[in-house]
């Protein structure tokens, strides 16, 4: 994610904790009856159960509503439908506006305001009741998100780039240290305030539940960026473990993921689509297999994030902005701007004069490498986590909520089973980020973040596009009322 100048300016301020709060007051007591309950801690295909919600919590999950209870609680009839835990997207960037450069945010304040007002609703429309911001750079954006009448629960990581490395290199040098105040330096450096232990403790006190760092040498015009040494990464891992915080590593190449495996990272924040000298290989090269075998064997959390590339490719596919699903998640004014010559700036910049056909082919090759790596891990029963990197940059191909559904489709097409997908987007994410005592399953005591579908997600990935209701902290929301084009 490339930070904008506006976000860079406010990132120097203390972020504070991004607390999870309910969207609004929940009903005091409600029975959800007749649904097939699919909860990922159970290996079955679901059971017909009745669920009692009290306030913002699940109070009871029973085979049948006890006689007489309807008199003292409203009943929501979910007969024939499928109830599962609310989905978790563990890789988002709330401050980034898809399709906007830094200057455009200044030039089009009304569009920016309308997009951000719709943002939490779009996540909820597709069933995402928890999101984790991996590089929070604008406290004002998060505050506005949390002030919305309905919004997902929000958590965040502390972003710890190596000094002058990715993504801090996007910031002008004169303000870089103010914009990325939590950069880390190599052991032995005189800057004690930016030693791993000091920085990890600082972001922990600021409310972060995880640490994200980066092994990225760069791409395009930015190459040969500094990356952490094994010693620095080891010190960071040690400090994070002592603080009880998982470490995510931005890594999409064989070199970077080998570094992360050897350093003991907890989670990879991207899939493996850069095979280096073997990029032209029609099959997964042996060096990639060796790294992925270790990823699967060590049960390292793995986010394939295929839509990072998919969100670029759709810009060169005809009819993308005409899809009804796109109209669901962005305001009409924003969609009109995307279709304008000014709104096509990123597509033109990315292509550099190349034809749509050539760009589809180039990005398709990268997608195929990511899919091959994902397929291999699926066969090895890897510990998948569901994260979308929404948006991965200034591309309108990564739209909130919808991007998650498109990621799901790509994962299943790559060979991830429907059960693996369900677990990744619920229980696995909850476990990996220390949230399993609150969300991820349908059990008494858990937060009442729930998703009701018209079809079983264990029968078809298209089930995730049949949302009938969403509960956030016990409050039921109608998906039709969450759409942008109403």
Short mmCIF file of C-alpha atoms in Angstrom, two decimals:
data_model
loop_
_atom_site.label_atom_id
_atom_site.label_comp_id
_atom_site.label_asym_id
_atom_site.label_seq_id
_atom_site.Cartn_x
_atom_site.Cartn_y
_atom_site.Cartn_z
CA UNK A 1 0.00 0.00 0.00
CA UNK A 2 1.42 3.35 -1.04
CA UNK A 3 0.74 6.03 1.63
CA UNK A 4 -0.75 9.34 0.49
CA UNK A 5 0.68 12.69 1.55
CA UNK A 6 -2.35 13.41 3.68
CA UNK A 7 -2.04 10.09 5.50
CA UNK A 8 1.68 10.66 5.82
CA UNK A 9 1.10 13.97 7.54
CA UNK A 10 -1.14 12.54 10.23
CA UNK A 11 0.75 9.32 10.75
CA UNK A 12 3.22 11.17 12.96
CA UNK A 13 0.48 11.58 15.53
CA UNK A 14 -0.08 8.85 18.10
CA UNK A 15 -2.58 6.36 16.72
CA UNK A 16 -3.92 5.02 20.00
CA UNK A 17 -5.93 1.83 20.21
CA UNK A 18 -8.35 0.91 17.43
CA UNK A 19 -10.96 -0.54 19.74
CA UNK A 20 -13.75 -2.91 18.74
CA UNK A 21 -17.10 -1.39 19.60
CA UNK A 22 -20.63 -2.41 18.67
CA UNK A 23 -22.27 -0.77 15.67
CA UNK A 24 -25.22 0.27 17.79
CA UNK A 25 -27.25 -0.96 20.70
CA UNK A 26 -28.17 -4.60 20.13
CA UNK A 27 -31.57 -6.10 20.77
CA UNK A 28 -31.77 -7.18 24.39
CA UNK A 29 -32.69 -10.78 23.51
CA UNK A 30 -33.33 -12.53 20.18
CA UNK A 31 -33.74 -16.13 19.03
CA UNK A 32 -32.44 -17.06 15.57
CA UNK A 33 -34.35 -20.25 14.80
CA UNK A 34 -34.35 -22.92 12.13
CA UNK A 35 -30.96 -22.25 10.51
CA UNK A 36 -28.33 -24.83 9.70
CA UNK A 37 -25.47 -23.69 11.93
CA UNK A 38 -22.01 -24.12 10.40
CA UNK A 39 -19.28 -23.41 12.93
CA UNK A 40 -15.67 -24.17 11.89
CA UNK A 41 -14.58 -25.91 15.09
CA UNK A 42 -16.94 -28.75 14.15
CA UNK A 43 -16.13 -31.07 11.25
CA UNK A 44 -19.76 -31.62 10.19
CA UNK A 45 -21.61 -29.91 7.36
CA UNK A 46 -23.83 -28.08 9.81
CA UNK A 47 -26.70 -28.88 12.13
CA UNK A 48 -30.14 -27.41 12.51
CA UNK A 49 -29.81 -25.29 15.67
CA UNK A 50 -31.44 -22.37 17.43
CA UNK A 51 -29.21 -19.54 18.63
CA UNK A 52 -30.04 -17.12 21.43
CA UNK A 53 -28.43 -13.68 21.26
CA UNK A 54 -28.45 -11.56 24.42
CA UNK A 55 -27.08 -8.06 24.00
CA UNK A 56 -23.88 -8.33 22.00
CA UNK A 57 -23.16 -11.97 22.92
CA UNK A 58 -24.22 -15.44 21.92
CA UNK A 59 -26.01 -16.83 24.97
CA UNK A 60 -27.10 -20.28 23.83
CA UNK A 61 -26.81 -22.70 20.90
CA UNK A 62 -29.36 -25.53 21.23
CA UNK A 63 -31.09 -28.09 18.99
CA UNK A 64 -34.44 -26.42 19.58
CA UNK A 65 -35.71 -23.25 21.21
CA UNK A 66 -37.03 -24.16 24.67
CA UNK A 67 -40.85 -24.12 24.92
CA UNK A 68 -42.32 -20.80 25.99
CA UNK A 69 -39.23 -18.70 25.30
CA UNK A 70 -40.82 -16.94 22.34
CA UNK A 71 -42.99 -14.96 24.74
CA UNK A 72 -40.03 -13.04 26.19
CA UNK A 73 -37.79 -12.63 23.14
CA UNK A 74 -38.25 -11.74 19.48
CA UNK A 75 -37.77 -14.62 17.03
CA UNK A 76 -35.97 -14.36 13.70
CA UNK A 77 -37.02 -17.22 11.44
CA UNK A 78 -33.99 -18.51 9.51
CA UNK A 79 -35.52 -21.79 8.37
CA UNK A 80 -33.74 -23.16 5.32
CA UNK A 81 -30.81 -20.77 5.65
CA UNK A 82 -27.20 -21.17 6.85
CA UNK A 83 -25.75 -19.39 9.87
CA UNK A 84 -21.99 -19.04 10.30
CA UNK A 85 -19.61 -16.78 12.22
CA UNK A 86 -19.03 -13.33 10.81
CA UNK A 87 -16.08 -13.27 8.41
CA UNK A 88 -12.68 -11.81 9.30
CA UNK A 89 -10.53 -9.98 6.76
CA UNK A 90 -7.13 -9.86 8.39
CA UNK A 91 -5.42 -7.65 5.80
CA UNK A 92 -7.01 -4.27 5.03
CA UNK A 93 -5.89 -0.67 4.67
CA UNK A 94 -8.74 1.59 5.73
CA UNK A 95 -7.07 4.88 4.86
CA UNK A 96 -6.43 4.12 1.19
CA UNK A 97 -9.09 5.15 -1.33
CA UNK A 98 -9.09 2.86 -4.39
CA UNK A 99 -8.34 4.80 -7.55
CA UNK A 100 -7.05 7.91 -5.80
CA UNK A 101 -3.59 9.39 -5.87
CA UNK A 102 -2.54 11.64 -2.98
CA UNK A 103 -3.43 14.78 -4.91
CA UNK A 104 -6.84 13.45 -5.90
CA UNK A 105 -7.90 13.16 -2.29
CA UNK A 106 -7.40 16.92 -1.98
CA UNK A 107 -9.03 17.71 -5.31
CA UNK A 108 -12.13 15.58 -4.73
CA UNK A 109 -13.03 15.91 -1.03
CA UNK A 110 -16.71 15.13 -1.63
CA UNK A 111 -15.89 11.87 -3.44
CA UNK A 112 -13.48 10.94 -0.65
CA UNK A 113 -16.09 11.68 2.00
CA UNK A 114 -18.78 9.66 0.20
CA UNK A 115 -16.45 6.70 -0.29
CA UNK A 116 -15.43 6.65 3.36
CA UNK A 117 -19.04 6.90 4.52
CA UNK A 118 -19.82 3.78 2.47
CA UNK A 119 -16.61 1.90 3.42
CA UNK A 120 -17.80 0.17 6.63
CA UNK A 121 -21.14 -0.67 5.03
CA UNK A 122 -19.44 -2.35 2.08
CA UNK A 123 -17.44 -4.67 4.33
CA UNK A 124 -20.60 -5.57 6.23
CA UNK A 125 -22.56 -6.12 3.00
CA UNK A 126 -20.33 -9.10 2.24
CA UNK A 127 -20.33 -10.42 5.80
CA UNK A 128 -17.03 -9.03 7.11
CA UNK A 129 -17.68 -8.25 10.76
CA UNK A 130 -14.01 -7.98 11.80
CA UNK A 131 -11.18 -6.28 9.90
CA UNK A 132 -7.51 -5.89 10.79
CA UNK A 133 -5.67 -2.84 9.48
CA UNK A 134 -2.04 -3.81 8.91
CA UNK A 135 -0.63 -0.32 8.25
CA UNK A 136 -2.87 2.24 9.98
CA UNK A 137 -1.65 5.66 8.90
CA UNK A 138 -4.59 7.98 9.55
CA UNK A 139 -6.24 8.05 12.95
CA UNK A 140 -8.96 10.41 11.67
CA UNK A 141 -10.05 7.85 9.07
CA UNK A 142 -10.29 5.13 11.70
CA UNK A 143 -12.22 7.40 14.05
CA UNK A 144 -14.72 8.15 11.29
CA UNK A 145 -15.01 4.45 10.51
CA UNK A 146 -15.75 3.67 14.17
CA UNK A 147 -18.24 6.53 14.38
CA UNK A 148 -20.36 5.10 11.55
CA UNK A 149 -23.81 3.86 12.58
CA UNK A 150 -22.80 0.34 11.52
CA UNK A 151 -19.25 -0.91 11.09
CA UNK A 152 -17.11 -4.02 11.50
CA UNK A 153 -14.99 -4.44 14.60
CA UNK A 154 -11.49 -3.06 13.96
CA UNK A 155 -8.04 -4.12 15.18
CA UNK A 156 -4.62 -3.09 13.95
CA UNK A 157 -0.99 -4.11 13.66
CA UNK A 158 2.04 -2.01 14.37
CA UNK A 159 3.88 -1.44 11.06
CA UNK A 160 7.66 -1.71 11.58
CA UNK A 161 9.60 -1.13 8.35
CA UNK A 162 13.36 -1.30 8.36
CA UNK A 163 14.82 2.20 8.28
CA UNK A 164 14.31 3.69 4.78
CA UNK A 165 12.90 0.40 3.52
CA UNK A 166 9.54 -0.54 2.04
CA UNK A 167 6.99 1.03 2.41
CA UNK A 168 8.56 3.99 4.21
CA UNK A 169 10.53 4.80 1.06
CA UNK A 170 7.31 6.21 -0.46
CA UNK A 171 7.49 9.10 2.03
CA UNK A 172 9.72 12.07 1.19
CA UNK A 173 13.03 11.80 3.02
CA UNK A 174 12.58 15.03 4.97
CA UNK A 175 9.44 13.73 6.70
CA UNK A 176 9.97 9.97 6.53
CA UNK A 177 10.80 9.50 10.20
CA UNK A 178 7.76 11.50 11.26
CA UNK A 179 5.51 9.56 8.90
CA UNK A 180 6.82 6.13 9.90
CA UNK A 181 7.79 6.73 13.52
CA UNK A 182 7.96 2.99 14.25
CA UNK A 183 10.78 2.09 11.89
CA UNK A 184 13.42 -0.28 13.24
CA UNK A 185 17.22 -0.15 13.03
CA UNK A 186 19.85 -2.82 12.94
CA UNK A 187 21.21 -4.12 16.27
CA UNK A 188 24.11 -2.06 17.49
CA UNK A 189 22.84 1.18 16.00
CA UNK A 190 23.00 4.20 18.26
CA UNK A 191 19.26 4.91 17.89
CA UNK A 192 17.96 3.05 20.97
CA UNK A 193 14.42 4.40 20.51
CA UNK A 194 14.14 2.36 17.32
CA UNK A 195 15.64 -0.88 18.51
CA UNK A 196 13.11 -3.72 18.04
CA UNK A 197 12.31 -4.10 21.74
CA UNK A 198 11.56 -0.38 22.17
CA UNK A 199 9.40 -0.14 19.06
CA UNK A 200 7.43 -3.33 19.77
CA UNK A 201 6.64 -2.09 23.27
CA UNK A 202 5.57 1.30 21.91
CA UNK A 203 3.07 -0.11 19.40
CA UNK A 204 1.78 -2.62 21.97
CA UNK A 205 0.95 0.26 24.30
CA UNK A 206 -0.76 1.94 21.35
CA UNK A 207 -3.23 -0.92 21.08
CA UNK A 208 -1.69 -3.04 18.32
CA UNK A 209 -2.46 -6.77 18.45
CA UNK A 210 0.26 -7.78 15.98
CA UNK A 211 3.47 -6.67 14.29
CA UNK A 212 3.98 -6.28 10.55
CA UNK A 213 7.38 -5.91 8.96
CA UNK A 214 8.67 -6.18 5.42
CA UNK A 215 11.17 -8.05 3.27
CA UNK A 216 10.79 -6.23 -0.03
CA UNK A 217 13.69 -5.25 -2.27
CA UNK A 218 11.34 -3.26 -4.47
CA UNK A 219 9.79 -3.33 -7.93
CA UNK A 220 9.15 -0.98 -10.82
CA UNK A 221 11.11 2.21 -10.31
CA UNK A 222 11.99 1.31 -6.72
CA UNK A 223 14.64 -1.39 -6.49
CA UNK A 224 17.44 -2.39 -4.13
CA UNK A 225 15.61 -1.17 -1.05
CA UNK A 226 17.11 -2.10 2.33
CA UNK A 227 15.71 -5.24 3.94
CA UNK A 228 16.14 -6.52 7.51
CA UNK A 229 19.14 -8.64 8.37
CA UNK A 230 18.62 -12.02 9.99
CA UNK A 231 19.92 -10.51 13.24
CA UNK A 232 17.41 -7.65 13.14
CA UNK A 233 14.52 -9.96 12.31
CA UNK A 234 15.55 -12.30 15.10
CA UNK A 235 15.56 -9.45 17.60
CA UNK A 236 12.16 -8.30 16.39
CA UNK A 237 10.73 -11.83 16.67
CA UNK A 238 12.11 -12.18 20.20
CA UNK A 239 10.57 -8.87 21.30
CA UNK A 240 7.22 -9.63 19.70
CA UNK A 241 7.06 -13.09 21.28
CA UNK A 242 7.78 -11.57 24.68
CA UNK A 243 4.91 -9.13 24.09
CA UNK A 244 2.57 -11.93 22.98
CA UNK A 245 2.14 -10.46 19.49
CA UNK A 246 2.27 -12.44 16.21
CA UNK A 247 4.64 -11.19 13.52
CA UNK A 248 3.51 -10.81 9.92
CA UNK A 249 6.08 -10.57 7.14
CA UNK A 250 5.33 -8.86 3.84
CA UNK A 251 6.98 -11.31 1.44
CA UNK A 252 6.02 -12.43 -2.07
CA UNK A 253 9.27 -13.88 -3.46
CA UNK A 254 11.10 -17.14 -2.88
CA UNK A 255 13.98 -15.22 -1.29
CA UNK A 256 11.68 -13.30 1.05
CA UNK A 257 9.63 -16.30 2.13
CA UNK A 258 12.77 -18.38 2.70
CA UNK A 259 14.02 -15.55 4.92
CA UNK A 260 10.75 -15.57 6.86
CA UNK A 261 10.73 -19.33 7.33
CA UNK A 262 14.30 -19.34 8.58
CA UNK A 263 13.58 -16.39 10.87
CA UNK A 264 10.50 -18.02 12.39
CA UNK A 265 7.80 -15.61 11.21
CA UNK A 266 4.27 -16.39 12.36
CA UNK A 267 2.39 -15.22 9.26
CA UNK A 268 3.13 -14.41 5.63
CA UNK A 269 1.04 -11.43 4.52
CA UNK A 270 1.22 -12.40 0.83
CA UNK A 271 1.35 -15.39 -1.44
CA UNK A 272 4.28 -16.54 -3.55
CA UNK A 273 3.94 -15.05 -7.04
CA UNK A 274 7.54 -13.94 -7.62
CA UNK A 275 9.69 -16.93 -8.55
CA UNK A 276 12.68 -14.81 -9.57
CA UNK A 277 14.78 -16.47 -12.28
CA UNK A 278 12.17 -19.23 -12.53
CA UNK A 279 9.27 -16.92 -13.39
CA UNK A 280 9.00 -18.48 -16.84
CA UNK A 281 8.66 -22.01 -15.42
CA UNK A 282 5.34 -23.65 -16.41
CA UNK A 283 5.27 -25.51 -13.08
CA UNK A 284 6.18 -24.74 -9.49
CA UNK A 285 10.01 -24.69 -9.35
CA UNK A 286 11.87 -26.80 -6.83
CA UNK A 287 13.14 -23.84 -4.75
CA UNK A 288 9.54 -22.70 -4.29
CA UNK A 289 8.44 -26.23 -3.34
CA UNK A 290 11.15 -26.42 -0.71
CA UNK A 291 10.07 -23.14 0.89
CA UNK A 292 6.37 -24.01 0.77
CA UNK A 293 7.02 -27.44 2.27
CA UNK A 294 8.52 -25.69 5.27
CA UNK A 295 5.64 -23.19 5.44
CA UNK A 296 3.13 -26.04 5.56
CA UNK A 297 5.21 -28.17 7.93
CA UNK A 298 5.65 -25.33 10.42
CA UNK A 299 1.96 -24.31 10.15
CA UNK A 300 2.94 -20.72 9.37
CA UNK A 301 -0.13 -18.58 8.73
CA UNK A 302 -0.45 -17.91 5.01
CA UNK A 303 -2.46 -15.26 3.14
CA UNK A 304 -2.34 -15.95 -0.63
CA UNK A 305 -3.80 -12.46 -1.46
CA UNK A 306 -4.38 -13.42 -5.09
CA UNK A 307 -6.60 -10.37 -5.57
CA UNK A 308 -3.58 -8.11 -5.23
CA UNK A 309 -2.79 -9.14 -8.80
CA UNK A 310 -6.41 -9.83 -9.71
CA UNK A 311 -7.34 -6.28 -8.74
CA UNK A 312 -4.85 -5.01 -11.29
CA UNK A 313 -5.93 -7.39 -14.03
CA UNK A 314 -9.63 -6.46 -13.87
CA UNK A 315 -8.73 -2.92 -14.93
CA UNK A 316 -7.92 -4.38 -18.36
CA UNK A 317 -11.02 -6.54 -18.58
CA UNK A 318 -14.10 -5.10 -20.34
CA UNK A 319 -17.21 -4.43 -18.33
CA UNK A 320 -15.72 -4.45 -14.82
CA UNK A 321 -17.34 -1.17 -13.79
CA UNK A 322 -20.67 -2.34 -15.20
CA UNK A 323 -20.92 -5.25 -12.78
CA UNK A 324 -23.91 -4.97 -10.40
CA UNK A 325 -21.60 -6.06 -7.58
CA UNK A 326 -19.41 -2.97 -8.12
CA UNK A 327 -22.45 -0.73 -7.73
CA UNK A 328 -23.15 -2.37 -4.38
CA UNK A 329 -19.96 -1.19 -2.74
CA UNK A 330 -19.05 2.26 -4.11
CA UNK A 331 -21.22 5.38 -4.30
CA UNK A 332 -22.63 6.25 -7.75
CA UNK A 333 -20.55 9.44 -7.84
CA UNK A 334 -17.35 7.44 -7.32
CA UNK A 335 -18.32 4.91 -9.96
CA UNK A 336 -18.96 7.71 -12.45
CA UNK A 337 -15.51 9.11 -11.72
CA UNK A 338 -13.88 5.70 -12.22
CA UNK A 339 -15.39 5.60 -15.71
CA UNK A 340 -14.08 9.07 -16.61
CA UNK A 341 -10.75 9.73 -18.38
CA UNK A 342 -9.37 11.17 -15.12
CA UNK A 343 -10.42 8.06 -13.23
CA UNK A 344 -8.45 5.81 -15.59
CA UNK A 345 -5.13 7.37 -14.60
CA UNK A 346 -3.87 4.36 -12.66
CA UNK A 347 -4.71 1.93 -15.42
CA UNK A 348 -2.86 4.13 -17.94
CA UNK A 349 0.10 4.53 -15.61
CA UNK A 350 0.29 0.79 -14.98
CA UNK A 351 0.11 -0.10 -18.67
CA UNK A 352 2.70 2.43 -19.81
CA UNK A 353 1.29 2.27 -23.34
CA UNK A 354 0.83 -1.52 -23.45
CA UNK A 355 -2.44 -2.88 -24.83
CA UNK A 356 -5.18 -4.31 -22.64
CA UNK A 357 -4.51 -7.72 -24.16
CA UNK A 358 -0.82 -7.61 -23.30
CA UNK A 359 -1.52 -6.42 -19.74
CA UNK A 360 -4.04 -9.21 -19.20
CA UNK A 361 -1.43 -11.70 -20.34
CA UNK A 362 1.34 -10.29 -18.14
CA UNK A 363 -0.79 -10.10 -15.02
CA UNK A 364 -2.33 -13.46 -15.82
CA UNK A 365 1.13 -15.04 -15.67
CA UNK A 366 1.72 -13.55 -12.24
CA UNK A 367 -1.69 -14.73 -11.08
CA UNK A 368 -0.92 -18.21 -12.32
CA UNK A 369 2.29 -18.34 -10.28
CA UNK A 370 0.36 -17.30 -7.18
CA UNK A 371 -2.34 -19.87 -7.91
CA UNK A 372 0.20 -22.68 -8.39
CA UNK A 373 1.82 -21.86 -5.05
CA UNK A 374 -1.59 -21.74 -3.35
CA UNK A 375 -2.66 -25.05 -4.90
CA UNK A 376 0.49 -26.71 -3.61
CA UNK A 377 -0.11 -25.43 -0.09
CA UNK A 378 -3.75 -26.50 -0.19
CA UNK A 379 -2.67 -30.04 -0.97
CA UNK A 380 -0.26 -29.87 1.98
CA UNK A 381 -3.08 -28.73 4.34
CA UNK A 382 -1.34 -25.45 5.10
CA UNK A 383 -2.63 -23.06 7.75
CA UNK A 384 -4.43 -20.57 5.52
CA UNK A 385 -5.52 -17.15 6.76
CA UNK A 386 -7.99 -15.03 4.86
CA UNK A 387 -6.69 -11.56 4.03
CA UNK A 388 -7.33 -9.47 0.95
CA UNK A 389 -4.97 -6.48 1.11
CA UNK A 390 -7.95 -4.20 0.41
CA UNK A 391 -6.90 -2.04 -1.33
CA UNK A 392 -3.38 -3.12 -2.25
CA UNK A 393 -2.70 0.26 -3.84
CA UNK A 394 -4.50 2.94 -5.85
CA UNK A 395 -6.43 0.41 -7.93
CA UNK A 396 -10.23 0.50 -8.16
CA UNK A 397 -9.95 -3.25 -8.76
CA UNK A 398 -9.74 -3.77 -4.95
CA UNK A 399 -13.10 -2.54 -3.65
CA UNK A 400 -14.10 -3.18 -0.01
CA UNK A 401 -16.27 -6.22 0.64
CA UNK A 402 -16.46 -7.25 -3.00
CA UNK A 403 -12.70 -7.76 -3.04
CA UNK A 404 -13.14 -10.43 -0.38
CA UNK A 405 -15.66 -12.34 -2.46
CA UNK A 406 -13.39 -12.14 -5.52
CA UNK A 407 -10.46 -13.38 -3.42
CA UNK A 408 -12.59 -16.32 -2.29
CA UNK A 409 -13.39 -17.22 -5.88
CA UNK A 410 -9.73 -17.13 -6.85
CA UNK A 411 -8.70 -19.25 -3.85
CA UNK A 412 -11.24 -21.95 -4.64
CA UNK A 413 -10.27 -21.91 -8.33
CA UNK A 414 -6.65 -22.37 -7.21
CA UNK A 415 -7.52 -25.51 -5.24
CA UNK A 416 -8.38 -24.31 -1.74
CA UNK A 417 -11.27 -26.42 -0.48
CA UNK A 418 -14.49 -24.83 0.71
CA UNK A 419 -13.79 -26.01 4.26
CA UNK A 420 -10.26 -24.61 4.15
CA UNK A 421 -11.73 -21.31 2.98
CA UNK A 422 -14.34 -21.19 5.76
CA UNK A 423 -11.72 -21.98 8.41
CA UNK A 424 -9.32 -19.36 7.01
CA UNK A 425 -11.93 -16.59 7.15
CA UNK A 426 -13.18 -17.43 10.63
CA UNK A 427 -11.44 -19.66 13.18
CA UNK A 428 -7.93 -19.63 11.71
CA UNK A 429 -7.84 -15.83 11.61
CA UNK A 430 -9.24 -15.64 15.13
CA UNK A 431 -6.56 -18.03 16.42
CA UNK A 432 -3.69 -16.38 14.57
CA UNK A 433 -4.51 -12.90 15.88
CA UNK A 434 -5.40 -13.82 19.46
CA UNK A 435 -9.14 -13.23 18.99
CA UNK A 436 -10.41 -16.79 19.37
CA UNK A 437 -11.96 -16.07 22.77
CA UNK A 438 -14.18 -13.44 21.13
CA UNK A 439 -14.96 -14.38 17.51
CA UNK A 440 -14.49 -17.06 14.89
CA UNK A 441 -17.06 -19.66 16.02
CA UNK A 442 -20.71 -19.84 17.05
CA UNK A 443 -20.46 -20.68 20.73
CA UNK A 444 -21.95 -19.28 23.95
CA UNK A 445 -19.99 -16.30 25.24
CA UNK A 446 -18.65 -15.25 21.84
CA UNK A 447 -19.48 -11.87 20.36
CA UNK A 448 -22.66 -12.06 18.29
CA UNK A 449 -21.02 -11.36 14.93
CA UNK A 450 -22.95 -13.63 12.59
CA UNK A 451 -23.64 -14.16 8.90
CA UNK A 452 -26.75 -15.73 7.39
CA UNK A 453 -26.47 -17.17 3.88
CA UNK A 454 -29.03 -18.56 1.46
CA UNK A 455 -26.76 -21.47 0.49
CA UNK A 456 -24.20 -23.60 2.27
CA UNK A 457 -20.63 -22.29 1.99
CA UNK A 458 -19.49 -25.93 2.12
CA UNK A 459 -21.27 -26.64 -1.16
CA UNK A 460 -20.30 -23.64 -3.28
CA UNK A 461 -18.16 -20.52 -3.02
CA UNK A 462 -21.05 -18.63 -4.62
CA UNK A 463 -22.87 -19.07 -1.29
CA UNK A 464 -20.89 -16.08 0.00
CA UNK A 465 -22.85 -13.94 -2.47
CA UNK A 466 -26.20 -14.98 -0.96
CA UNK A 467 -26.08 -12.86 2.20
CA UNK A 468 -29.50 -12.68 3.85
CA UNK A 469 -28.57 -10.96 7.14
CA UNK A 470 -25.54 -9.81 9.12
CA UNK A 471 -25.33 -9.40 12.89
CA UNK A 472 -22.68 -7.12 14.35
CA UNK A 473 -22.50 -7.20 18.14
CA UNK A 474 -26.04 -8.62 18.24
CA UNK A 475 -27.56 -5.99 15.93
CA UNK A 476 -29.14 -7.40 12.79
CA UNK A 477 -28.50 -5.60 9.51
CA UNK A 478 -30.30 -6.00 6.19
CA UNK A 479 -27.73 -6.39 3.37
CA UNK A 480 -29.94 -4.43 0.96
CA UNK A 481 -29.77 -1.44 3.29
CA UNK A 482 -25.97 -1.58 3.28
CA UNK A 483 -25.54 -1.20 -0.47
CA UNK A 484 -24.30 1.99 -2.07
CA UNK A 485 -26.72 1.97 -5.01
CA UNK A 486 -30.15 1.94 -3.38
#
